Amino acid sequence: MLEHGGRLRAACRQYTAGGERPLSDWLDLSTGINPSGYPVPAIDPACWRCLPEEDDGLEAAAAAYYGSEQLLALPGSQAAIQLLPALFPPVVVTCITPIYEEHPQAWERAGHRLRRLENASLTRAVSVATPVIVLCNPGNPTGTTLPRTAVLDAAGQLQRRGGWLVVDEAFGDADPENCVSALAGRPEAPNLIALRSLGKFFGLAGARVGFVFAAADKLARLREAIGPWPLSGPARAVAQQALADRAWHGRTRRQLRGASARLAALVAPFGEISGTALFATIATPNAASLFAHLAGQAILLRHFPALGLLRCGLPGSEAEWQRLAGALATWTP
């Protein structure tokens, strides 16, 4: 099992000597999840008593939000990451890295040969001429964003030689115009597979709701592989309301633009900064020292030791912003 953001209890045991600082005192900025996520409404108690039904309106709400009916609901995009490689015969797969490491691990486990292209351009990845290319857009953990036109052009080039492009858009909701989900699997891009999630922008990571967009035959095989009732009834009910709340979407995108700019300015003195609306990534040779300093003050970031990167999510209140700023101010290299 790979390590991910969160794991707050483990951090508390490791960095709080004797465990004298309770878990509730920790500030978890390690995940990139919106700290001001969708306000979960009251739901019909029948959701807990009845088996989930797929004609309850969730797929229709998702199609309206994402711009495509060519979709399958899954228990988080993680499910698609694990199942997709089995839909392809063993091939050479190119991953543009750094990447969310579950992707390369899943392809290798399924018997594919992996080719990592470190910090490569999409043009370079296409030129390598492997049958499948996998990337995150925006990048995770780097936050690097490729323009929609470049992604669709790459999909077109791959299609002409029978190749496939898999794009993980887990952090794409803050800038939906740059996403390609609406075209994935449709005549315009039949070889494009896109993944979306309600965990990040919507802040509903605990609901485990995601979607995959792909050609009909791929969706049918995924549906068969995942089995019945992949989403719980309560998760379906909450996701449907979240996807349909256009006023909340617009308000949240405006709020995230301001918050991400504030975060980037706050951490700018500590290294080279990249990121998305939901996190800032700091490239610094002092990543380990800064991470340990903040953890010692019960502030958890995500450390990528092999990359010299720290990923910092958004504080959720003014008190948390001030706490992060104060902790950063007391660090010395």
Coordinates of C-alpha atoms in Angstrom, one line a residue:
M1 CA 0.0 0.0 0.0
L2 CA 1.3 3.4 -0.9
E3 CA 1.3 6.3 1.5
H4 CA -1.1 9.2 1.0
G5 CA -2.1 12.5 2.6
G6 CA -4.0 12.4 5.8
R7 CA -2.8 9.6 8.2
L8 CA -3.1 12.1 11.0
R9 CA -3.0 9.6 13.7
A10 CA 0.3 8.2 12.5
A11 CA 1.7 11.7 12.3
C12 CA 0.5 12.5 15.8
R13 CA 2.3 9.4 17.2
Q14 CA 5.5 10.2 15.4
Y15 CA 5.8 13.9 15.9
T16 CA 4.1 14.6 19.2
A17 CA 6.4 13.2 21.9
G18 CA 4.5 11.1 24.4
G19 CA 1.3 11.8 22.5
E20 CA 0.6 14.8 24.8
R21 CA -1.0 16.8 21.9
P22 CA -4.5 15.4 21.1
L23 CA -5.5 14.6 17.5
S24 CA -8.0 17.5 17.5
D25 CA -5.2 20.0 17.9
W26 CA -3.6 19.0 14.6
L27 CA -4.0 21.1 11.4
D28 CA -4.1 18.7 8.4
L29 CA -3.0 20.4 5.2
S30 CA -1.7 17.3 3.6
T31 CA -4.5 16.2 1.3
G32 CA -5.5 19.1 -1.0
I33 CA -9.2 18.6 0.0
N34 CA -11.3 21.7 0.0
P35 CA -11.6 22.6 3.7
S36 CA -14.8 24.5 3.0
G37 CA -16.5 21.6 1.1
Y38 CA -20.0 21.2 0.1
P39 CA -22.4 21.6 3.1
V40 CA -23.9 18.1 3.4
P41 CA -27.7 18.5 3.7
A42 CA -30.1 16.3 5.5
I43 CA -31.0 13.2 3.4
D44 CA -34.0 10.9 3.3
P45 CA -33.6 8.2 6.0
A46 CA -34.7 5.7 3.4
C47 CA -31.2 6.0 1.9
W48 CA -30.0 3.9 4.8
R49 CA -32.6 1.2 4.5
C50 CA -32.9 0.6 0.8
L51 CA -30.4 -0.7 -1.8
P52 CA -29.1 2.0 -4.0
E53 CA -30.8 2.5 -7.4
E54 CA -29.1 3.8 -10.5
D55 CA -32.1 5.7 -11.8
D56 CA -32.3 8.0 -8.8
G57 CA -31.1 11.1 -10.7
L58 CA -27.3 11.0 -9.8
E59 CA -26.2 10.1 -13.3
A60 CA -28.4 12.8 -14.9
A61 CA -27.0 15.4 -12.4
A62 CA -23.4 14.2 -13.2
A63 CA -24.1 14.4 -17.0
A64 CA -25.3 17.9 -16.7
Y65 CA -22.4 19.0 -14.5
Y66 CA -19.6 17.3 -16.5
G67 CA -21.2 17.8 -20.0
S68 CA -21.4 14.2 -21.0
E69 CA -23.6 11.1 -20.5
Q70 CA -20.7 8.8 -21.4
L71 CA -19.9 8.1 -17.7
L72 CA -19.9 5.5 -15.0
A73 CA -20.2 6.3 -11.2
L74 CA -17.6 4.6 -9.1
P75 CA -16.6 4.5 -5.4
G76 CA -14.0 7.3 -5.9
S77 CA -11.8 7.6 -9.0
Q78 CA -9.4 5.3 -7.1
A79 CA -11.6 2.4 -8.2
A80 CA -11.2 3.3 -11.8
I81 CA -7.4 3.7 -11.3
Q82 CA -7.2 0.1 -10.0
L83 CA -9.6 -1.4 -12.6
L84 CA -8.7 0.3 -15.8
P85 CA -5.3 -1.5 -16.5
A86 CA -7.1 -4.8 -16.7
L87 CA -9.1 -3.6 -19.7
F88 CA -5.9 -3.6 -21.8
P89 CA -3.6 -6.4 -22.9
P90 CA -0.1 -6.1 -21.5
V91 CA 1.6 -3.1 -23.2
V92 CA 4.2 -0.5 -22.5
V93 CA 2.5 2.4 -20.6
T94 CA 4.0 5.9 -20.3
C95 CA 3.4 7.9 -17.1
I96 CA 4.3 11.5 -17.1
T97 CA 5.9 11.9 -13.6
P98 CA 5.7 13.1 -10.9
I99 CA 2.2 11.6 -10.8
Y100 CA -0.3 10.2 -8.3
E101 CA 1.6 7.0 -7.6
E102 CA -1.5 4.8 -7.6
H103 CA -1.5 5.1 -11.4
P104 CA 1.9 3.5 -12.2
Q105 CA 1.4 0.9 -9.4
A106 CA -1.9 -0.2 -10.8
W107 CA -0.6 -0.6 -14.3
E108 CA 2.5 -2.6 -13.1
R109 CA 0.3 -4.8 -10.9
A110 CA -1.8 -5.6 -14.0
G111 CA 1.3 -6.8 -15.9
H112 CA 2.1 -3.8 -18.0
R113 CA 5.6 -2.5 -18.6
L114 CA 6.0 1.0 -17.2
R115 CA 8.0 3.9 -18.7
R116 CA 8.3 7.0 -16.5
L117 CA 9.0 10.3 -18.2
E118 CA 10.2 12.7 -15.4
N119 CA 8.9 16.2 -15.9
A120 CA 8.4 15.5 -19.6
S121 CA 6.2 17.5 -21.9
L122 CA 3.1 15.9 -23.4
T123 CA 4.7 16.3 -26.8
R124 CA 7.7 14.3 -25.6
A125 CA 5.4 11.6 -24.2
V126 CA 3.5 11.2 -27.4
S127 CA 6.8 11.0 -29.4
V128 CA 7.8 8.0 -27.3
A129 CA 5.1 6.0 -29.2
T130 CA 3.9 3.8 -26.4
P131 CA 0.3 2.5 -26.7
V132 CA -1.0 4.2 -23.5
I133 CA -0.1 7.5 -21.8
V134 CA -1.3 8.3 -18.3
L135 CA -1.1 11.8 -16.8
C136 CA -2.7 14.0 -14.1
N137 CA -4.1 17.3 -15.2
P138 CA -3.7 19.4 -13.1
G139 CA -0.6 17.6 -12.0
N140 CA -0.5 15.8 -8.6
P141 CA 1.7 16.6 -6.7
T142 CA 3.2 19.4 -8.8
G143 CA 0.1 21.3 -9.8
T144 CA 1.4 21.8 -13.4
T145 CA -1.6 22.3 -15.7
L146 CA -1.7 21.4 -19.4
P147 CA -4.0 23.4 -21.7
R148 CA -7.1 21.5 -22.8
T149 CA -6.1 22.0 -26.5
A150 CA -2.8 20.2 -25.9
V151 CA -4.5 17.2 -24.2
L152 CA -7.0 16.8 -27.0
D153 CA -4.3 17.2 -29.6
A154 CA -2.3 14.4 -27.9
A155 CA -5.4 12.2 -27.8
G156 CA -5.9 12.8 -31.6
Q157 CA -2.3 11.8 -32.3
L158 CA -2.6 8.7 -30.2
Q159 CA -5.9 7.7 -31.9
R160 CA -4.3 7.8 -35.3
R161 CA -1.9 5.1 -34.2
G162 CA -4.4 3.1 -32.1
G163 CA -3.2 4.5 -28.7
W164 CA -5.0 5.6 -25.6
L165 CA -4.8 8.6 -23.3
V166 CA -5.8 8.4 -19.6
V167 CA -6.2 11.7 -17.9
D168 CA -6.9 12.1 -14.1
E169 CA -8.7 15.4 -13.5
A170 CA -9.2 15.0 -9.8
F171 CA -8.2 18.6 -9.2
G172 CA -9.8 20.0 -12.3
D173 CA -13.2 21.3 -11.0
A174 CA -11.9 24.7 -10.0
D175 CA -11.2 25.3 -13.8
P176 CA -13.7 23.1 -15.6
E177 CA -13.2 24.8 -18.9
N178 CA -9.8 23.2 -19.1
C179 CA -11.1 19.7 -18.5
V180 CA -11.6 17.1 -21.2
S181 CA -14.1 14.8 -19.5
A182 CA -17.0 16.1 -21.7
L183 CA -15.3 14.6 -24.8
A184 CA -13.8 11.4 -23.4
G185 CA -15.1 8.3 -25.2
R186 CA -17.3 10.3 -27.6
P187 CA -16.7 10.5 -31.4
E188 CA -14.4 13.5 -30.9
A189 CA -12.0 11.6 -28.7
P190 CA -13.0 7.9 -28.5
N191 CA -9.6 6.8 -27.2
L192 CA -9.6 9.3 -24.3
I193 CA -10.4 8.2 -20.8
A194 CA -11.0 10.8 -18.1
L195 CA -11.4 10.5 -14.3
R196 CA -13.2 12.9 -12.0
S197 CA -13.8 12.9 -8.3
L198 CA -16.0 14.6 -5.7
G199 CA -13.2 14.3 -3.1
K200 CA -11.2 17.5 -3.8
F201 CA -13.2 20.5 -5.0
F202 CA -16.4 19.4 -3.3
G203 CA -14.6 18.3 -0.1
L204 CA -16.5 15.0 -0.1
A205 CA -13.6 12.6 0.1
G206 CA -15.3 10.5 2.7
A207 CA -18.3 9.8 0.5
R208 CA -16.1 8.0 -2.0
V209 CA -17.7 9.2 -5.2
G210 CA -16.0 9.5 -8.6
F211 CA -16.7 9.1 -12.3
V212 CA -15.0 7.7 -15.3
F213 CA -15.6 8.9 -18.8
A214 CA -14.8 6.6 -21.7
A215 CA -16.0 4.7 -24.7
A216 CA -19.1 2.6 -24.2
D217 CA -17.3 -0.7 -24.4
K218 CA -14.8 0.3 -21.7
L219 CA -17.6 1.5 -19.4
A220 CA -19.5 -1.7 -19.9
R221 CA -16.4 -3.8 -18.9
L222 CA -15.8 -1.5 -15.9
R223 CA -19.4 -1.8 -14.8
E224 CA -19.1 -5.6 -15.0
A225 CA -15.8 -5.6 -13.0
I226 CA -17.0 -3.4 -10.2
G227 CA -20.2 -5.3 -9.5
P228 CA -23.6 -4.1 -8.1
W229 CA -24.1 -1.1 -5.8
P230 CA -20.7 0.5 -6.1
L231 CA -22.0 3.6 -4.3
S232 CA -24.0 3.7 -1.1
G233 CA -27.4 5.3 -1.1
P234 CA -26.4 8.2 1.2
A235 CA -23.3 8.9 -1.0
R236 CA -25.5 9.0 -4.1
A237 CA -28.0 11.4 -2.5
V238 CA -25.3 13.8 -1.3
A239 CA -23.4 13.7 -4.6
Q240 CA -26.5 14.4 -6.6
Q241 CA -27.3 17.5 -4.6
A242 CA -23.7 18.7 -4.7
L243 CA -23.4 18.3 -8.5
A244 CA -26.7 20.2 -9.1
D245 CA -25.9 23.2 -6.9
R246 CA -24.6 25.6 -9.5
A247 CA -24.7 28.6 -7.2
W248 CA -22.3 26.8 -4.8
H249 CA -20.0 25.8 -7.6
G250 CA -19.6 29.4 -8.8
R251 CA -19.2 30.8 -5.3
T252 CA -16.6 28.2 -4.3
R253 CA -14.5 28.8 -7.5
R254 CA -14.3 32.5 -6.6
Q255 CA -13.4 31.7 -3.0
L256 CA -10.7 29.2 -4.0
R257 CA -9.1 31.7 -6.4
G258 CA -8.5 34.1 -3.6
A259 CA -7.4 31.5 -1.1
S260 CA -4.9 29.8 -3.4
A261 CA -3.4 33.2 -4.3
R262 CA -3.0 33.9 -0.5
L263 CA -1.4 30.5 0.1
A264 CA 1.0 30.9 -2.8
A265 CA 2.1 34.3 -1.4
L266 CA 2.5 32.9 2.1
V267 CA 4.8 30.0 1.1
A268 CA 6.7 31.8 -1.7
P269 CA 9.7 32.7 0.5
F270 CA 10.4 29.0 1.1
G271 CA 11.0 27.6 -2.4
E272 CA 9.9 27.4 -5.9
I273 CA 6.1 27.4 -5.9
S274 CA 3.6 25.7 -8.2
G275 CA 0.1 24.5 -7.5
T276 CA -3.7 24.5 -8.1
A277 CA -6.7 26.2 -6.6
L278 CA -6.5 23.6 -3.8
F279 CA -2.9 23.4 -2.9
A280 CA 0.6 24.9 -3.2
T281 CA 3.6 22.8 -3.9
I282 CA 7.0 23.9 -2.6
A283 CA 10.2 22.7 -4.3
T284 CA 13.0 23.1 -1.9
P285 CA 16.2 21.3 -0.8
N286 CA 15.0 22.0 2.8
A287 CA 11.7 20.1 2.3
A288 CA 12.4 17.5 5.0
S289 CA 13.5 20.1 7.6
L290 CA 10.4 22.4 6.9
F291 CA 8.1 19.4 7.0
A292 CA 9.5 18.2 10.4
H293 CA 9.3 21.8 11.8
L294 CA 5.7 22.1 11.0
A295 CA 4.8 18.6 12.1
G296 CA 6.5 19.4 15.4
Q297 CA 3.9 22.2 15.8
A298 CA 1.0 19.8 14.8
I299 CA 0.7 21.1 11.3
L300 CA 0.8 18.3 8.7
L301 CA 1.9 18.9 5.1
R302 CA 2.5 16.2 2.5
H303 CA 6.2 15.4 2.0
F304 CA 7.5 13.8 -1.2
P305 CA 11.1 12.9 -0.1
A306 CA 12.3 11.6 -3.4
L307 CA 11.1 14.7 -5.2
G308 CA 12.2 17.4 -2.7
L309 CA 8.6 18.6 -2.6
L310 CA 6.1 19.7 0.0
R311 CA 2.4 20.0 -0.8
C312 CA 0.4 22.4 1.4
G313 CA -3.4 22.5 1.3
L314 CA -5.6 25.4 2.2
P315 CA -6.3 26.4 5.8
G316 CA -10.1 26.4 6.5
S317 CA -10.4 29.4 8.8
E318 CA -8.6 32.7 9.7
A319 CA -7.3 31.1 12.9
E320 CA -5.7 28.3 10.8
W321 CA -4.2 30.8 8.4
Q322 CA -2.6 32.7 11.2
R323 CA -1.4 29.4 12.8
L324 CA 0.3 28.4 9.6
A325 CA 1.9 31.8 9.1
G326 CA 3.2 31.8 12.6
A327 CA 4.7 28.4 12.3
L328 CA 6.4 29.3 9.1
A329 CA 7.8 32.4 10.6
T330 CA 9.6 30.5 13.3
W331 CA 11.4 28.1 10.9
T332 CA 15.1 28.5 10.1
P333 CA 16.9 26.4 7.5

